[in-house]
Structure formats: structure tokens, C-alpha cells
Amino acid sequence: MKTINILEKFGKFTHQWHPHIIAELNGQQVKLARLSGSFMWHSHENEDELFMVIKGVLYMKYRDSEEVVREGELIVVPKGVEHYPYTKNDEEVWVLLFEPASTLHSGAIESERTINNQEWI
Amino acid sequence: MKTINILEKFGKFTHQWHPHIIAELNGQQVKLARLSGSFMWHSHENEDELFMVIKGVLYMKYRDSEEVVREGELIVVPKGVEHYPYTKNDEEVWVLLFEPASTLHSGAIESERTINNQEWI
């Protein structure tokens, strides 16, 4: 019920590719993440995932197309769709994620990048 | 799966207090609305509701407190909590809403302001 300032929350962590939770509603969570470089090809079996860009330019590669997402833009990746998010020139891109509380950020793929315990900030 | 530009979508309607849908995921919808003046006291029995301010300053009155939500900030109103959103000096405030697809914007209250058929833009 309290106001949440997105940029202030970004000031509370520095790790990249590590989503932090800022709000929860209807079984869904709002998370913030700093992305830089490339993640991995993955998909989420049961969850659609929303990315909103707060700072920088995010590139979202699909198997047969690619989207560019700039500040003030958002994109929804439907469940089951393989995607590969990346940034260019190692730019650090700030994104807001909206997804079910159950979502693992790397989908069915477990790697050194997988974070199982996402924290609130 | 396509990029959605929030400001471009705001350019597609002018009605105030009339949410327009721009995305859907996991049974939830992302909506945009132009708010000016005051709405009404209402609550949603089953749905939590998120307001993110894109432009202007939104005031959210609760029965025993009040929050100010500025550009780049968001607020979650839990289900069952009575709230009264308003703007000052008739400023038109642009908000992004995130809520279950089933949400009626005026909650259990039906009034001339109630919009039952929300459109996609």
C-alpha cells in the first residue's frame, strides 16, 4: 500500500542477472534486474513473462526473429517460447519484470546463472 | 512477443478514467488510463491492483492514510482495501495498471464511470 520508487530500488543492489522482488499481487511478482551481456536460451513452461525497460536497450532474440526494447517499452514472452535476452556493448540495462511468483528466471535450464532464492528489496 | 511502446499507446485514446488494454499475461492484463480529478471510493473483493505512474502525480487516499505516487513510482492496492485515487488541479495523470483480466475498475460500485467493456489498443 506504500509508494515504491523504482530507481531508488535499483540503488539497493548491484548484481547483474539477479532479479530482486519489489512487489507482489495476485500471485504475481514485480522484480527488478540489471542485465548486461547475454543470458541463455531458455523458456518457461507455464509462465508468460513481461519485461519493461527502465534504462538502456534490451534485445530479445527468438528462434526466428528479434525485438528491440527501449526505455518506456515492454514486451511479453509467452510461455513455451524460447528467448535469449541480451544487451549490446556490455551496456547495463535495467528492466522491470512481471511474472508469476513461481517463475525461475532461467526456466527449465539450470546453470551457474540460476538464482533459486530471489530476495525482496 | 512484439515490443509495445507505452507513450505511443497513450496516443491512441483520449477518454479519461477509461482503461485500455495493451498486454495480457498469466490471466493478468496491463492497461493504460488517463486520470484527472477524482474517481470514487471503491475496493476490489478479489483482486490486488497495481498503479504505475507514467506522467504526473497520482494521489491515493485510503481510509486512514494517503500516498503520493510520482512518475517512476508504483503502488499496490491489496484486495478489499478501499481506495480513492485522485489528481490535483485537474492535472491529467497517466497510469499503467496491472491487474487480473477479471477486474472491473470501479470494483463493486456501479456508476456512470463504470466501463464494462474495456478495449485493446
Coordinates of C-alpha atoms in Angstrom, one line a residue:
Chain A
M1 CA 0.0 0.0 0.0
K2 CA 3.1 2.2 0.2
T3 CA 4.6 4.0 -2.8
I4 CA 7.6 2.2 -4.3
N5 CA 10.2 4.2 -6.2
I6 CA 11.7 2.1 -9.0
L7 CA 15.1 3.9 -9.3
E8 CA 15.5 4.0 -5.5
K9 CA 15.1 0.2 -5.5
F10 CA 17.7 -0.2 -8.2
G11 CA 20.1 1.6 -5.9
K12 CA 19.8 -1.3 -3.4
F13 CA 21.6 -3.9 -5.4
T14 CA 24.4 -4.2 -8.0
H15 CA 24.4 -7.9 -9.0
Q16 CA 23.6 -8.5 -12.7
W17 CA 21.1 -11.1 -13.9
H18 CA 19.8 -11.4 -10.4
P19 CA 16.1 -10.4 -10.1
H20 CA 15.0 -8.7 -6.9
I21 CA 11.4 -8.6 -5.8
I22 CA 9.8 -5.2 -5.1
A23 CA 6.1 -6.0 -5.1
E24 CA 3.6 -8.9 -5.1
L25 CA 0.0 -9.1 -6.2
N26 CA -2.4 -11.8 -7.3
G27 CA 0.3 -14.4 -7.1
Q28 CA 2.5 -12.4 -9.4
Q29 CA 5.7 -10.6 -8.6
V30 CA 7.2 -7.4 -9.8
K31 CA 11.0 -7.7 -10.0
L32 CA 13.9 -5.6 -11.0
A33 CA 17.1 -6.8 -12.7
R34 CA 20.3 -5.4 -14.1
L35 CA 21.2 -7.2 -17.3
S36 CA 24.5 -6.9 -19.2
G37 CA 25.9 -9.1 -22.0
S38 CA 23.9 -12.2 -22.8
F39 CA 21.8 -14.7 -20.8
M40 CA 21.0 -18.1 -22.3
W41 CA 18.4 -19.6 -24.5
H42 CA 15.5 -20.7 -22.3
S43 CA 11.8 -20.9 -22.0
H44 CA 9.2 -21.1 -19.2
E45 CA 6.8 -24.0 -19.4
N46 CA 3.9 -22.4 -17.6
E47 CA 4.6 -18.7 -17.2
D48 CA 4.3 -15.8 -19.5
E49 CA 6.9 -13.1 -18.7
L50 CA 6.8 -9.4 -19.1
F51 CA 10.0 -7.2 -19.5
M52 CA 9.7 -3.4 -19.2
V53 CA 12.9 -1.5 -19.9
I54 CA 13.7 1.2 -17.4
K55 CA 17.1 2.2 -18.7
G56 CA 19.1 1.2 -21.8
V57 CA 18.2 -1.0 -24.8
L58 CA 17.3 -4.7 -24.4
Y59 CA 17.5 -7.1 -27.3
M60 CA 15.2 -10.1 -27.3
K61 CA 16.1 -12.9 -29.7
Y62 CA 13.5 -15.5 -30.6
R63 CA 14.4 -18.5 -32.8
D64 CA 13.1 -16.8 -35.9
S65 CA 13.0 -13.1 -35.1
E66 CA 14.3 -10.4 -32.8
E67 CA 12.9 -7.4 -31.0
V68 CA 14.5 -4.3 -29.7
V69 CA 13.0 -2.9 -26.4
R70 CA 13.9 0.6 -25.4
E71 CA 13.2 2.7 -22.3
G72 CA 9.4 3.1 -21.9
E73 CA 8.7 0.0 -23.8
L74 CA 7.7 -3.5 -22.8
I75 CA 7.5 -7.0 -24.2
V76 CA 5.6 -10.1 -23.3
V77 CA 7.3 -13.5 -23.9
P78 CA 4.6 -16.2 -23.9
K79 CA 5.1 -19.5 -22.0
G80 CA 6.9 -22.1 -24.0
V81 CA 8.6 -19.6 -26.3
E82 CA 12.4 -19.8 -26.4
H83 CA 14.0 -16.5 -25.9
Y84 CA 17.5 -15.1 -25.5
P85 CA 17.8 -11.7 -23.9
Y86 CA 21.0 -9.7 -24.4
T87 CA 22.5 -6.2 -24.4
K88 CA 25.0 -4.7 -26.8
N89 CA 28.5 -3.5 -25.9
D90 CA 28.1 -4.8 -22.4
E91 CA 25.6 -2.0 -21.7
E92 CA 23.9 -2.5 -18.3
V93 CA 20.2 -2.5 -19.0
W94 CA 17.7 -2.0 -16.2
V95 CA 14.4 -4.0 -16.5
L96 CA 11.3 -4.5 -14.6
L97 CA 9.9 -8.0 -14.8
F98 CA 6.3 -9.1 -14.1
E99 CA 5.7 -12.8 -13.7
P100 CA 4.2 -15.4 -11.5
A101 CA 5.8 -15.8 -8.1
S102 CA 6.7 -19.4 -9.2
T103 CA 8.9 -18.3 -12.1
L104 CA 12.6 -19.4 -12.2
H105 CA 14.4 -16.8 -14.3
S106 CA 16.3 -19.4 -16.3
G107 CA 13.2 -21.6 -17.0
A108 CA 13.9 -25.3 -17.2
I109 CA 17.7 -24.7 -17.7
E110 CA 19.8 -24.9 -14.5
S111 CA 23.1 -23.1 -14.8
E112 CA 25.6 -21.1 -12.7
R113 CA 23.4 -18.2 -13.6
T114 CA 20.3 -19.7 -12.0
I115 CA 19.2 -17.9 -8.8
N116 CA 16.8 -20.0 -6.8
N117 CA 16.3 -17.7 -3.8
Q118 CA 15.2 -14.4 -5.1
E119 CA 15.2 -11.7 -2.4
W120 CA 12.9 -8.8 -1.6
I121 CA 14.5 -5.3 -1.6
Chain B
M1 CA 6.0 -11.1 -28.5
K2 CA 6.3 -7.7 -30.2
T3 CA 7.6 -4.6 -28.5
I4 CA 5.0 -2.3 -27.0
N5 CA 5.7 1.4 -26.7
I6 CA 3.8 2.9 -23.7
L7 CA 3.7 6.5 -24.9
E8 CA 2.7 5.5 -28.4
K9 CA -0.3 3.6 -26.9
F10 CA -1.3 6.6 -24.8
G11 CA -1.6 8.5 -28.2
K12 CA -4.3 6.1 -29.2
F13 CA -7.1 7.3 -26.9
T14 CA -8.1 10.4 -25.1
H15 CA -11.0 9.4 -22.8
Q16 CA -10.3 9.8 -19.1
W17 CA -10.9 7.1 -16.4
H18 CA -11.3 4.6 -19.2
P19 CA -8.6 1.8 -19.0
H20 CA -7.4 0.4 -22.3
I21 CA -5.6 -2.9 -22.5
I22 CA -2.2 -3.2 -24.0
A23 CA -1.0 -6.6 -23.0
E24 CA -2.1 -9.8 -21.3
L25 CA -0.1 -12.5 -19.5
N26 CA -0.9 -15.2 -17.0
G27 CA -4.6 -14.1 -16.8
Q28 CA -3.5 -10.6 -15.9
Q29 CA -3.8 -7.5 -18.0
V30 CA -1.6 -4.4 -18.5
K31 CA -3.8 -1.4 -19.0
L32 CA -3.3 2.3 -19.6
A33 CA -5.5 5.1 -18.2
R34 CA -5.7 8.8 -18.2
L35 CA -6.9 10.1 -14.8
S36 CA -8.0 13.6 -14.0
G37 CA -9.9 14.9 -10.9
S38 CA -11.3 12.3 -8.6
F39 CA -12.7 8.8 -9.1
M40 CA -14.8 7.2 -6.2
W41 CA -14.3 5.3 -3.1
H42 CA -14.2 1.6 -4.1
S43 CA -12.5 -1.7 -3.4
H44 CA -12.0 -4.9 -5.3
E45 CA -13.1 -8.0 -3.5
N46 CA -10.8 -10.5 -5.1
E47 CA -8.1 -8.5 -7.0
D48 CA -5.0 -6.7 -5.9
E49 CA -4.3 -3.7 -8.2
L50 CA -1.1 -2.1 -9.3
F51 CA -0.8 1.5 -10.4
M52 CA 2.4 2.8 -12.0
V53 CA 2.6 6.5 -12.8
I54 CA 3.9 7.3 -16.3
K55 CA 3.3 11.0 -16.2
G56 CA 2.1 13.4 -13.5
V57 CA 1.3 12.9 -9.8
L58 CA -1.3 10.5 -8.5
Y59 CA -2.8 10.7 -5.0
M60 CA -4.1 7.6 -3.4
K61 CA -6.3 8.1 -0.4
Y62 CA -7.0 5.2 1.9
R63 CA -9.5 5.5 4.8
D64 CA -6.7 6.3 7.3
S65 CA -3.8 7.5 5.2
E66 CA -2.7 8.8 1.8
E67 CA 0.1 8.1 -0.6
V68 CA 1.6 10.3 -3.3
V69 CA 2.8 8.4 -6.4
R70 CA 5.0 10.2 -8.9
E71 CA 6.5 9.4 -12.3
G72 CA 8.6 6.2 -12.0
E73 CA 6.8 5.1 -8.9
L74 CA 4.2 2.4 -8.3
I75 CA 1.7 1.3 -5.7
V76 CA -0.2 -1.9 -5.0
V77 CA -3.7 -1.7 -3.5
P78 CA -4.5 -5.0 -1.9
K79 CA -7.9 -6.6 -2.5
G80 CA -10.6 -5.5 -0.1
V81 CA -8.8 -2.2 0.7
E82 CA -11.0 0.9 0.0
H83 CA -9.2 3.5 -2.1
Y84 CA -9.8 6.8 -3.7
P85 CA -7.5 7.8 -6.5
Y86 CA -7.4 11.5 -7.5
T87 CA -5.2 14.1 -9.1
K88 CA -4.8 17.8 -8.0
N89 CA -5.7 20.8 -10.1
D90 CA -7.3 18.7 -12.7
E91 CA -3.9 17.5 -13.8
E92 CA -4.2 14.6 -16.3
V93 CA -2.1 11.8 -14.9
W94 CA -1.1 8.8 -17.0
V95 CA -1.0 5.5 -15.3
L96 CA -0.2 1.9 -16.2
L97 CA -2.4 -0.7 -14.4
F98 CA -1.6 -4.3 -13.8
E99 CA -4.5 -6.4 -12.6
P100 CA -6.4 -9.7 -13.3
A101 CA -8.3 -9.7 -16.5
S102 CA -11.5 -10.0 -14.4
T103 CA -11.1 -6.6 -12.7
L104 CA -13.8 -4.0 -13.0
H105 CA -12.1 -0.7 -12.4
S106 CA -14.8 0.6 -10.1
G107 CA -14.9 -2.6 -8.0
A108 CA -18.3 -3.5 -6.6
I109 CA -19.6 0.1 -7.2
E110 CA -21.5 0.6 -10.4
S111 CA -21.7 4.2 -11.6
E112 CA -21.7 6.3 -14.7
R113 CA -18.0 6.0 -14.6
T114 CA -18.0 2.2 -14.8
I115 CA -16.7 0.8 -18.1
N116 CA -17.7 -2.8 -18.6
N117 CA -16.2 -3.3 -22.0
Q118 CA -12.6 -2.5 -21.9
E119 CA -10.9 -2.3 -25.2
W120 CA -7.5 -3.3 -26.5
I121 CA -5.4 -0.7 -28.2

